[in-house]
Short mmCIF file of C-alpha atoms in Angstrom, two decimals:
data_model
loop_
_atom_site.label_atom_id
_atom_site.label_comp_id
_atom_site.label_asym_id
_atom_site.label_seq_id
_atom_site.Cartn_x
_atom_site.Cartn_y
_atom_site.Cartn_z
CA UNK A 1 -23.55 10.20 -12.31
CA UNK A 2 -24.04 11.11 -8.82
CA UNK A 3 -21.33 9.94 -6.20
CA UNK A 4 -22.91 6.74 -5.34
CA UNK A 5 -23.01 5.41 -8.79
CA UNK A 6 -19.76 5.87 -9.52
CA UNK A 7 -18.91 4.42 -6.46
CA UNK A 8 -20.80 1.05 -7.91
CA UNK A 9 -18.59 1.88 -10.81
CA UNK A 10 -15.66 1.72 -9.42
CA UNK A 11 -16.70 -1.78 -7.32
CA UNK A 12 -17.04 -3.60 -10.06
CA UNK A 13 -14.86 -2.30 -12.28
CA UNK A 14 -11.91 -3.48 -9.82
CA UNK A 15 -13.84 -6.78 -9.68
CA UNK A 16 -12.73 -7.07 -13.73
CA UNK A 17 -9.07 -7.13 -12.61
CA UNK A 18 -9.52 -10.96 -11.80
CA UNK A 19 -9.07 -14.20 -14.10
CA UNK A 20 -10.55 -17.49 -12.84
CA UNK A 21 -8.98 -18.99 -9.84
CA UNK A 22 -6.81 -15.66 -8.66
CA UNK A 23 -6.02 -15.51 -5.05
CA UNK A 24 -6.67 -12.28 -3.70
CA UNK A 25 -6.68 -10.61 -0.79
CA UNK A 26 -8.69 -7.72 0.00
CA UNK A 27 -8.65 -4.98 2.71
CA UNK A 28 -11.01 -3.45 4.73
CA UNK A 29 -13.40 -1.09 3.66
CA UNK A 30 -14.04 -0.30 -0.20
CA UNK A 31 -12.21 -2.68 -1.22
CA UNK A 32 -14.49 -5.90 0.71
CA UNK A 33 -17.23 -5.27 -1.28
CA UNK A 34 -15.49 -6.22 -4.79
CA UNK A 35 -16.30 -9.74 -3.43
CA UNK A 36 -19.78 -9.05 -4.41
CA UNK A 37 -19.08 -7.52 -7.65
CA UNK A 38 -17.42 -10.47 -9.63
CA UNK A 39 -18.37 -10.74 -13.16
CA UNK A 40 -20.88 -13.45 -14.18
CA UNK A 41 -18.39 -16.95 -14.24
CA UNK A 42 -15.46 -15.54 -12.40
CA UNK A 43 -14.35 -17.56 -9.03
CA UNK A 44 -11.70 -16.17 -7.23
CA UNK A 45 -10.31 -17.55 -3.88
CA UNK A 46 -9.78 -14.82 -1.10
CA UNK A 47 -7.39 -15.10 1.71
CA UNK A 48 -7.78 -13.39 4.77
CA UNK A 49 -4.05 -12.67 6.71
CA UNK A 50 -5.54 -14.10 9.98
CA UNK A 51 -5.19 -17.69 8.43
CA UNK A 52 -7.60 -19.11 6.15
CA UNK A 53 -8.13 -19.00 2.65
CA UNK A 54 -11.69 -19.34 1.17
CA UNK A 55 -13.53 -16.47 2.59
CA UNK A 56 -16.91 -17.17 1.84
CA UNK A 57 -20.54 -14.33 2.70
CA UNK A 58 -21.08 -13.34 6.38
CA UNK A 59 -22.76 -15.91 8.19
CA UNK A 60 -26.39 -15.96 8.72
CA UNK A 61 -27.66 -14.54 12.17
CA UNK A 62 -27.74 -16.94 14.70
CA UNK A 63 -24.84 -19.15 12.90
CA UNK A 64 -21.43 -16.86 13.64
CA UNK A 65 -18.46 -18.90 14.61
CA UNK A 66 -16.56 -17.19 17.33
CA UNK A 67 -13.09 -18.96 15.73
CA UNK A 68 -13.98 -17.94 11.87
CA UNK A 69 -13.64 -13.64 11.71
CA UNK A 70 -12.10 -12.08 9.15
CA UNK A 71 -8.86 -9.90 9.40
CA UNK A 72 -11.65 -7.11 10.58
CA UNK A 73 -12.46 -8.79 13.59
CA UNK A 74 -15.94 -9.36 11.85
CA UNK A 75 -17.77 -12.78 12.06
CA UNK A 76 -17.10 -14.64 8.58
CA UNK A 77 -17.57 -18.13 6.86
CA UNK A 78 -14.89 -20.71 5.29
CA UNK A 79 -15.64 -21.98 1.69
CA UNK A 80 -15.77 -25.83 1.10
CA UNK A 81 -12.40 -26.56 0.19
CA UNK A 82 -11.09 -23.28 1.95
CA UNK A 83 -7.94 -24.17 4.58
CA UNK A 84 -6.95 -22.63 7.79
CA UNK A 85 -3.18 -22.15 8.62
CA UNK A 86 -1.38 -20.12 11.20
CA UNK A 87 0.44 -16.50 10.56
CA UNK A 88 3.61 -17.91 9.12
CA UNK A 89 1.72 -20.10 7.01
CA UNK A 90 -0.38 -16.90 6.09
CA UNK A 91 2.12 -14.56 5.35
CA UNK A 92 4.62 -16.96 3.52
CA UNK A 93 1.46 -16.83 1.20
CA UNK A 94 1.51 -13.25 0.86
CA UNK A 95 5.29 -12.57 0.98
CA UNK A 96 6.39 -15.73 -1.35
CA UNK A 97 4.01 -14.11 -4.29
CA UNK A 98 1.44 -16.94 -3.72
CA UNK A 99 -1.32 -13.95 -4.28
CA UNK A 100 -2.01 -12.92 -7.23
CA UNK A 101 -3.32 -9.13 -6.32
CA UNK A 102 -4.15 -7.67 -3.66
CA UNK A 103 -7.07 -4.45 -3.38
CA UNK A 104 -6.35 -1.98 -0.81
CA UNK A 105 -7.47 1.46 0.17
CA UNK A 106 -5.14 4.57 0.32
CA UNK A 107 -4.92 7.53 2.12
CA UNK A 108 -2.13 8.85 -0.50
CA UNK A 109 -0.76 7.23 -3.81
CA UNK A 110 2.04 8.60 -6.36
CA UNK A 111 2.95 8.66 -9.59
CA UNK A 112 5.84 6.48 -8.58
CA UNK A 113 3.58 4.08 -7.31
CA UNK A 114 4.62 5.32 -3.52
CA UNK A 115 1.44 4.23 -1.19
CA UNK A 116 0.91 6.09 2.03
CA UNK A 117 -1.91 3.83 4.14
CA UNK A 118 -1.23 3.25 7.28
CA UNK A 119 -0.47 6.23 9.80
CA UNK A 120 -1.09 10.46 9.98
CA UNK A 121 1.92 11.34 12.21
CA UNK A 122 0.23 13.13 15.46
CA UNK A 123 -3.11 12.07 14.49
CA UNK A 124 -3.92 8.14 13.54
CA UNK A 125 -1.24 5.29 14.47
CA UNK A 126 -3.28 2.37 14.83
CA UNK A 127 -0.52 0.16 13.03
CA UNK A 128 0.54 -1.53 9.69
CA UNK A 129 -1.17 -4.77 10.35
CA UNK A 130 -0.13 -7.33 7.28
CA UNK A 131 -0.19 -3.88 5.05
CA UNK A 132 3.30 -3.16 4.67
CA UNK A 133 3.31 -7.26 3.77
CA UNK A 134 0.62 -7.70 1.42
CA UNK A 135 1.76 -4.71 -0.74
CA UNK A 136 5.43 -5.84 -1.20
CA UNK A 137 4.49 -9.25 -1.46
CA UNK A 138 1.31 -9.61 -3.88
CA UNK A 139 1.68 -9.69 -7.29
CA UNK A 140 -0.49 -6.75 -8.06
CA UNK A 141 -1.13 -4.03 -5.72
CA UNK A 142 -4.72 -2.31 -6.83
CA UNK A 143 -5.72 0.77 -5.03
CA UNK A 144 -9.42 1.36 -4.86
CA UNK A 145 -10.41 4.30 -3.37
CA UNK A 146 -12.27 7.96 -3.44
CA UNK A 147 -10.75 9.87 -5.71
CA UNK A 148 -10.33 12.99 -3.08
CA UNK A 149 -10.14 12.88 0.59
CA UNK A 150 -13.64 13.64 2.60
CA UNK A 151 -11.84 17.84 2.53
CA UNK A 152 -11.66 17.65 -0.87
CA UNK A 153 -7.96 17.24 -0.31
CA UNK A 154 -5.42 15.41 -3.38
CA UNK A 155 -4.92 11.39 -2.94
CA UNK A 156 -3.21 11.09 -6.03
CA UNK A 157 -0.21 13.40 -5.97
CA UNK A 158 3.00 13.30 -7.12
CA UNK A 159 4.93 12.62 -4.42
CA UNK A 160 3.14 11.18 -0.81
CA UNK A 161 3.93 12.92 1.79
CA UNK A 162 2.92 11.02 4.65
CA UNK A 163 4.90 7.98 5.85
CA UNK A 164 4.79 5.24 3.08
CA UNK A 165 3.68 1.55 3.92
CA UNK A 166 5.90 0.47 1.08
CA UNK A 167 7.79 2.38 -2.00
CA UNK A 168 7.10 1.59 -5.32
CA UNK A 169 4.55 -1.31 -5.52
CA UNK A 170 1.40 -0.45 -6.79
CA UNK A 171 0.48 -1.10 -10.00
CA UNK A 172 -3.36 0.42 -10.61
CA UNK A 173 -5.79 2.91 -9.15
CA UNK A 174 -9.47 2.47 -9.10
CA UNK A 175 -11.46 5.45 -8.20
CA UNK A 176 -14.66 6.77 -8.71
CA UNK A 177 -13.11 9.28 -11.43
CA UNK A 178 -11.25 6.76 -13.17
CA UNK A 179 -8.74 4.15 -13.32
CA UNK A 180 -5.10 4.79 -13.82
CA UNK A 181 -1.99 2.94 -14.70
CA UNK A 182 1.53 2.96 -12.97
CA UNK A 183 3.72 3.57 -15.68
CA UNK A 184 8.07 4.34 -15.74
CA UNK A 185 6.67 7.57 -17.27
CA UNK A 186 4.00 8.34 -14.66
CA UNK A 187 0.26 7.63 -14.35
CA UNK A 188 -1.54 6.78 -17.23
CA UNK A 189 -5.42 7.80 -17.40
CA UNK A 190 -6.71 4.15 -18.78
CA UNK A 191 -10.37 4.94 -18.62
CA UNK A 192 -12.34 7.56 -17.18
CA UNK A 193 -15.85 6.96 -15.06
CA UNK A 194 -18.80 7.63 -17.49
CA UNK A 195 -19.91 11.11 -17.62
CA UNK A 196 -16.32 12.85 -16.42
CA UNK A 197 -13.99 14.16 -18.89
CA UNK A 198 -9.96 13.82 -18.74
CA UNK A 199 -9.74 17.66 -17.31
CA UNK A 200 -12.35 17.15 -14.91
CA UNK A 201 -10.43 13.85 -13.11
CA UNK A 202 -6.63 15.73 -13.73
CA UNK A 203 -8.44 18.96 -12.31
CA UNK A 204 -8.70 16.63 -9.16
CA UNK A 205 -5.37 15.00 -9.32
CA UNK A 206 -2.11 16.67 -8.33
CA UNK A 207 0.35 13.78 -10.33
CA UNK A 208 0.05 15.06 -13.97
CA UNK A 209 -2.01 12.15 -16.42
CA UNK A 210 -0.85 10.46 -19.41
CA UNK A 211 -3.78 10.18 -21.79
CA UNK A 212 -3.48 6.84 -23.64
CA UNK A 213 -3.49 8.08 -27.36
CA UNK A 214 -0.50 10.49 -26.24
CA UNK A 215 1.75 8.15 -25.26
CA UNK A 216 4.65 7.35 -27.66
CA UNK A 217 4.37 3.56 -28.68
CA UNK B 1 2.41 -37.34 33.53
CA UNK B 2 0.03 -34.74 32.69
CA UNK B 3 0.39 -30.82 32.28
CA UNK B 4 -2.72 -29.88 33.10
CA UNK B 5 -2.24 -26.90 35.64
CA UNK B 6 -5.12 -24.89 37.57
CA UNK B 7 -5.45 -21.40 36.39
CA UNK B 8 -4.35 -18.92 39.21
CA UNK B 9 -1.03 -21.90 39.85
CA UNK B 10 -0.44 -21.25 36.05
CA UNK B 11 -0.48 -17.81 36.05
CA UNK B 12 1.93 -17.55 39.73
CA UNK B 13 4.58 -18.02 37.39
CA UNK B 14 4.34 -14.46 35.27
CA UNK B 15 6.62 -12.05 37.27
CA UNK B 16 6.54 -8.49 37.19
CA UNK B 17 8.86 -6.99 34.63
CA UNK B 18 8.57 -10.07 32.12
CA UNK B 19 8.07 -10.03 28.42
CA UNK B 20 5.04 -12.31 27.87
CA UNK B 21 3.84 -13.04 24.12
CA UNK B 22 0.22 -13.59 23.49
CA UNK B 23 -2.14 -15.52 20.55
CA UNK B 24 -5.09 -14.16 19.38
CA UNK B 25 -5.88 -11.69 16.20
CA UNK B 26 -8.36 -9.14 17.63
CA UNK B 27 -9.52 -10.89 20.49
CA UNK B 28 -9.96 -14.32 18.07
CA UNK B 29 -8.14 -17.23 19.32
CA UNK B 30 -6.34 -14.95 22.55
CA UNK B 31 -6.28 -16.85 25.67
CA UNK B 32 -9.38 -14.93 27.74
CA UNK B 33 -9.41 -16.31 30.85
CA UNK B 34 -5.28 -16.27 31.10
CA UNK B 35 -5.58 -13.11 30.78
CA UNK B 36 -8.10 -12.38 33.19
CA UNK B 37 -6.24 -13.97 35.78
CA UNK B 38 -3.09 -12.01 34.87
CA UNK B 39 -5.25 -8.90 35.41
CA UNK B 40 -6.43 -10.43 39.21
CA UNK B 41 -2.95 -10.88 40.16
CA UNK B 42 -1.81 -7.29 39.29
CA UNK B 43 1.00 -8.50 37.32
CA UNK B 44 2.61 -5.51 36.61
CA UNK B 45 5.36 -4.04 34.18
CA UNK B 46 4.72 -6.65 31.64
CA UNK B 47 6.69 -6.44 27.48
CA UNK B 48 3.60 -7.99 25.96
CA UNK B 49 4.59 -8.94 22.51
CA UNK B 50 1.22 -9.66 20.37
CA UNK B 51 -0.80 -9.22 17.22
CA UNK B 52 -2.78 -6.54 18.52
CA UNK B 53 -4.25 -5.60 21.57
CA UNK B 54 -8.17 -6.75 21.06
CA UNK B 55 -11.59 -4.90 21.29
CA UNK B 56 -11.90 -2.54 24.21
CA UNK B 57 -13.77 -4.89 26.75
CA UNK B 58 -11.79 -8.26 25.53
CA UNK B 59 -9.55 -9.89 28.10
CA UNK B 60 -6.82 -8.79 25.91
CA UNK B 61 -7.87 -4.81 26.30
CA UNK B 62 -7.84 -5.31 29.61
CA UNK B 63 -4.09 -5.83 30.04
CA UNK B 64 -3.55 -2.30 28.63
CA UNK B 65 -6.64 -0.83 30.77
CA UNK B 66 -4.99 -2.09 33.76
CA UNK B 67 -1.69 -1.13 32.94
CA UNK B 68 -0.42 -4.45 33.41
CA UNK B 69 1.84 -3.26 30.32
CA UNK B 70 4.51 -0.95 30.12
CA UNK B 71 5.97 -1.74 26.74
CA UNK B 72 3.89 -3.22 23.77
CA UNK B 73 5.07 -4.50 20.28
CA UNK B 74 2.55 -4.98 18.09
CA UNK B 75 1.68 -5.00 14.57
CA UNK B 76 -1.77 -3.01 15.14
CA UNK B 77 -3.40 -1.93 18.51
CA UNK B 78 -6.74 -3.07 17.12
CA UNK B 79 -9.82 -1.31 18.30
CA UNK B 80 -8.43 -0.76 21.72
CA UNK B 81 -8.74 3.17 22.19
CA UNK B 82 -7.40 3.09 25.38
CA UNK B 83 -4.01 2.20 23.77
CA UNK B 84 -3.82 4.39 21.71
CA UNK B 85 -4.30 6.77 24.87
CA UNK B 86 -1.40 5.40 26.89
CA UNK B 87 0.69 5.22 23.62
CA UNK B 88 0.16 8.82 23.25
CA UNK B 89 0.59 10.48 26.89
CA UNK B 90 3.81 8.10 26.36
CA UNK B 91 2.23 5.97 29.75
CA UNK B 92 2.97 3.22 27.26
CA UNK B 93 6.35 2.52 25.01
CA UNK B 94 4.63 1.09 21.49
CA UNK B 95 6.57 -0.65 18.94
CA UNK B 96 5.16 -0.97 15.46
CA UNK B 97 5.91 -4.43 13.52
CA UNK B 98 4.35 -5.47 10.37
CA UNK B 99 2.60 -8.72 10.75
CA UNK B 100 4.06 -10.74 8.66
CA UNK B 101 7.80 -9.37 10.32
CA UNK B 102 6.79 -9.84 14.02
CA UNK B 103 5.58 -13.85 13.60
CA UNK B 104 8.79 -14.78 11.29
CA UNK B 105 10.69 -12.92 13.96
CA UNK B 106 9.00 -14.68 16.62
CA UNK B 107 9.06 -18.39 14.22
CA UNK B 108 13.25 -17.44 13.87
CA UNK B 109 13.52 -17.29 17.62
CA UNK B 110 12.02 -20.57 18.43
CA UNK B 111 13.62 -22.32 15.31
CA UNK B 112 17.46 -21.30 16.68
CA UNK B 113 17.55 -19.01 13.77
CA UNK B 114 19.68 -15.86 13.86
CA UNK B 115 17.09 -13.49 12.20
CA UNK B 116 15.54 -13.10 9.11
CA UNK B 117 15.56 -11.10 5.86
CA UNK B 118 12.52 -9.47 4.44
CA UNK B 119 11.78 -7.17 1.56
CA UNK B 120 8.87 -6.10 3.95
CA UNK B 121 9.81 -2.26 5.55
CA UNK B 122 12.20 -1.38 2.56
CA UNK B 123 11.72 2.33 1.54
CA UNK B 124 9.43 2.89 4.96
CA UNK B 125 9.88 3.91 8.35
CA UNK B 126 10.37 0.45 9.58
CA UNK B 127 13.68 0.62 8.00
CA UNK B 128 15.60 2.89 10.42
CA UNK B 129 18.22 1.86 12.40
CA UNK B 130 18.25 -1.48 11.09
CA UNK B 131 20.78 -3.38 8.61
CA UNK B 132 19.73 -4.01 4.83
CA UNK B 133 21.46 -6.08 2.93
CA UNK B 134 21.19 -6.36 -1.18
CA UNK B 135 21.12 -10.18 -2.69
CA UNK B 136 20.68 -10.79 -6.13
CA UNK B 137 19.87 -7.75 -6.76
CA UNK B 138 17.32 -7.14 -3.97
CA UNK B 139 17.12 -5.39 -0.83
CA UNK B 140 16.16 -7.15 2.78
CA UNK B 141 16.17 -5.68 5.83
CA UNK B 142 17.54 -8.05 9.03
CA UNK B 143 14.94 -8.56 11.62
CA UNK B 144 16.16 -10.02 14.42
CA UNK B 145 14.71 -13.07 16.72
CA UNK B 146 11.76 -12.45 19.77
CA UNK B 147 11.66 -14.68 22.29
CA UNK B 148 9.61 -13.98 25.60
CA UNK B 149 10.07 -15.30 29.12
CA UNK B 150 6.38 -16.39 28.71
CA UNK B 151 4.02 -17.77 25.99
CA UNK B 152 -0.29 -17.58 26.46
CA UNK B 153 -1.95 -19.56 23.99
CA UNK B 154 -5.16 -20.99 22.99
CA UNK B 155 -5.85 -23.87 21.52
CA UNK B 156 -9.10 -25.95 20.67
CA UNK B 157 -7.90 -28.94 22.51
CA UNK B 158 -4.99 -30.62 23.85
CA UNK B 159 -4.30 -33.99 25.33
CA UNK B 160 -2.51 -34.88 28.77
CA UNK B 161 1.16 -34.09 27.01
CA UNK B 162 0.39 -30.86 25.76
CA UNK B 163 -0.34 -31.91 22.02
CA UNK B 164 -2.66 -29.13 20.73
CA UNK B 165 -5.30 -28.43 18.15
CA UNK B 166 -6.48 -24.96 17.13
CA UNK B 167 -10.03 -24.44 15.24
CA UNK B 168 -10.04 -22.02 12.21
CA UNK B 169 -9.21 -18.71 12.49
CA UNK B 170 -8.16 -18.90 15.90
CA UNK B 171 -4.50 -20.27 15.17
CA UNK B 172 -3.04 -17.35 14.25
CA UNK B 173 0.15 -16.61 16.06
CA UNK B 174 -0.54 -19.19 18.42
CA UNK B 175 1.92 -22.31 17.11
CA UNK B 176 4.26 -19.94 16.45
CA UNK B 177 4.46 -18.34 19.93
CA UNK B 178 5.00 -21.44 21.19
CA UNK B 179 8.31 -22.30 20.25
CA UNK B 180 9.52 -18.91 21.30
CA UNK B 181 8.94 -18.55 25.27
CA UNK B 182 10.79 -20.60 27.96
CA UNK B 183 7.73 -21.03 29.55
CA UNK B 184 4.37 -21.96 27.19
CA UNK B 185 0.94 -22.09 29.09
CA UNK B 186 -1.84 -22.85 26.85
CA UNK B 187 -5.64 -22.18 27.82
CA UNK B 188 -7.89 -24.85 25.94
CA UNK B 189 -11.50 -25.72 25.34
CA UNK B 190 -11.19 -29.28 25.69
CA UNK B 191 -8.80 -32.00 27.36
CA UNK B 192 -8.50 -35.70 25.98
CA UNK B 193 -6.21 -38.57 26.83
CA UNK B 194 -3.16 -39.62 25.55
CA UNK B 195 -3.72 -41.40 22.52
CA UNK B 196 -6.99 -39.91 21.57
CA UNK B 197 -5.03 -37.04 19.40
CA UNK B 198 -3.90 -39.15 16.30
CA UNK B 199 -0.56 -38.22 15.62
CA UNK B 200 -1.34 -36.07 11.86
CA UNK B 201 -3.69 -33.87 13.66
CA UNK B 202 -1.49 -32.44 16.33
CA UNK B 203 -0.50 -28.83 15.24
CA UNK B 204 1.73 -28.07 17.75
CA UNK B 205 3.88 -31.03 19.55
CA UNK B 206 3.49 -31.20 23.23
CA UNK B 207 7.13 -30.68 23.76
CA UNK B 208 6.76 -27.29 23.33
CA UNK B 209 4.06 -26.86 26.02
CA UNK B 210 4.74 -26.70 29.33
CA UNK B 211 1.24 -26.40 30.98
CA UNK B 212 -2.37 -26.96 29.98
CA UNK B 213 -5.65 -24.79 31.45
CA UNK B 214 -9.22 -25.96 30.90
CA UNK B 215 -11.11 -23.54 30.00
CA UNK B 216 -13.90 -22.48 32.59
CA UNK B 217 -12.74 -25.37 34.87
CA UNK B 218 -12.56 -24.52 38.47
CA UNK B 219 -11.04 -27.50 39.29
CA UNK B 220 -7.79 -29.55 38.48
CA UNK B 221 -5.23 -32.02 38.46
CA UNK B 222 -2.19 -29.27 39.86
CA UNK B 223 1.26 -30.30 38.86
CA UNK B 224 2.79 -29.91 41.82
#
């Protein structure tokens, strides 16, 4: 599979983490375009930390609502039966566990379940935003992201060493090499994207993989 | 009685040196044309205490272009590359909140509270210098209140007592700002009579609003 397919892969295989009715929110980036990658039947309401719930497609040109943008910035619609509520509101929804899961993207994740997302010390501080807040307070934390960084560099390492936007919360990994498992023992290798192996995706992880049919039941 | 204030009147009362805090989530529902006047009248040395600081062009960016700002607390400093400039030659002091901290921080400051505790920050950097405490079994950090000398807000309309209605997205931190300034000015779209608000639909009581701008209206009913 070339990159792009297994970037599809991973898309909608993150989109099969949701029952009927979930509320989740999603962040920016990889992780917006599960939206479009729900499985045949499945509804899911999306809440956007600006203050609404019920994100529904980009509006058509012509039609953008200067007052309805999405925690982007970008233009967006409301649902029927979608709500708007201020930041409290908003974040008493996140923080009091009122979201079911919540799909990030990473620039490091552990085998602790450690995420580092939010700043490169000297380099990019543009802020936590509702990060630090969604991850602590949703009630699954899914990471969906390239496997490796752009150099070819280790995202899923033992222990993050850049500046963590919360300890200990996340609870899977989606990437376009496979999809892996916080466990109390470590990372477990759940399923691996069609055509890779289990030494080709630990080859490109530094955290060492538990293979399902090794683990002691 | 009515509230309703002309712009550059409104924004006389900002001094230099005060902390201001300011609606609006990347540029949506900020208070434009507030700002703009707080950029004509060279306020200067300004604590703005906000979501972010908009899209480099925004009214909101311009606070930071102008240096009308010498400390900023913020959860993000949105698209605005120009502070992340100032942040960096240290031309501007930057502290980093998580959302969901900085508006129950602001909400526990205009609701007499003496802080909160949040789970939010625990293992991170957010946590230094600042007191956790473990109940049942879990750990919160104590934030404590924000409160500014100022409030800008925007609201979709308001009536002649300061009773105010935001439209979708554009809420935000705006109610919540408003109980947490000892001065609130709020910039809105439309102005209707007493009355013609019905009483369920008001989001954020007049009492907490001090004066009222029409937007793009050049001229007013002044205070006095």
């Amino acid at each position: 599979m070339d990159k792009e397919t297994r970037m599809e892969w991973l898309v909608k295989r993150v989109a099969q983490e949701f029952k009927m009715g979930d509320v989740v929110n999603l962040g920016i980036g990889i992780p917006t375009k599960v939206a479009n990658a729900l499985p045949e039947g499945i509804k899911i309401i999306l809440q956007s930390e600006n203050g609404y719930l019920g994100v529904g497609p980009a509006p058509e040109v012509g039609k953008e609502d200067s007052d309805t943008v999405n925690a982007g910035g970008q233009y967006a619609t409301i649902l029927p039966g979608g709500c708007s509520f201020d930041s409290a509101t908003s974040f008493a929804i996140i923080r009091g566990g009122h979201v079911d899961a919540t799909v990030l993207g990473a620039l490091q994740v552990d085998e602790e379940g450690n995420l580092a997302s939010w700043m490169i010390p000297g380099k990019i501080v543009p802020g936590m935003g509702g990060a630090m807040d969604l991850v602590v307070g949703a009630r699954r934390v899914i990471i969906a992201m390239e496997h490796c960084a752009k150099n070819d560099g280790l995202k899923v390492l033992k222990k993050c060493t850049l500046p963590l936007t919360a300890a200990k919360q996340v609870n899977l990994i989606v990437t376009d090499m496979g999809v892996m498992e916080v466990t109390p023992n470590g990372l477990m290798l759940k399923e691996i994207a069609p055509g890779l192996t289990f030494e080709e995706v630990q080859a490109c992880t530094e955290a060492i993989l538990i293979e399902p049919d090794k683990v002691a039941v | 009685m009515t509230k309703v204030i002309g712009l550059e009147k409104a924004i006389s009362k900002i001094e230099n040196g005060m902390t201001i805090m300011v609606g609006g989530f990347i540029g949506c529902g900020a208070p434009s044309q507030l700002l703009e006047e707080v950029c004509r009248q060279e306020v200067k040395e300004l604590t703005l205490i906000a979501n972010d600081t908009g899209i480099l062009g925004d009214a909101m960016s311009q606070l930071i272009v102008q240096h009308c700002v010498s400390k900023l607390i913020a959860t993000h400093i949105g698209t605005n590359k120009e502070t992340g400039r100032q942040m960096s030659t240290g031309e501007l002091e930057v502290k980093l909140v998580p959302q969901g901290t900085l508006v129950e921080q602001i909400r526990s400051a205009g609701a007499g509270l003496g802080g909160i505790l949040t789970p939010t920050g625990i293992g991170t950097i957010v946590e230094e210098g600042k007191q956790k405490l473990v109940l049942n079994g879990a750990e919160y950090l104590l934030e404590l209140p924000v409160r500014a000398n100022v409030a800008l807000l925007n609201a979709y309309k308001a009536d002649k007592v300061g009773n105010l209605v935001y439209r979708r997205a554009a809420r935000n931190f705006n109610p919540v700002m408003a109980m947490a300034a000892d001065l609130v000015i709020a910039q809105v779209d439309n102005i209707v009579e007493i009355g013609e608000i019905d009483p369920d639909d008001v989001m954020t009581p007049g009492i907490f609003v001090d004066y009222i701008v029409h937007k793009q209206s050049q001229e007013v009913t002044d205070l006095g």
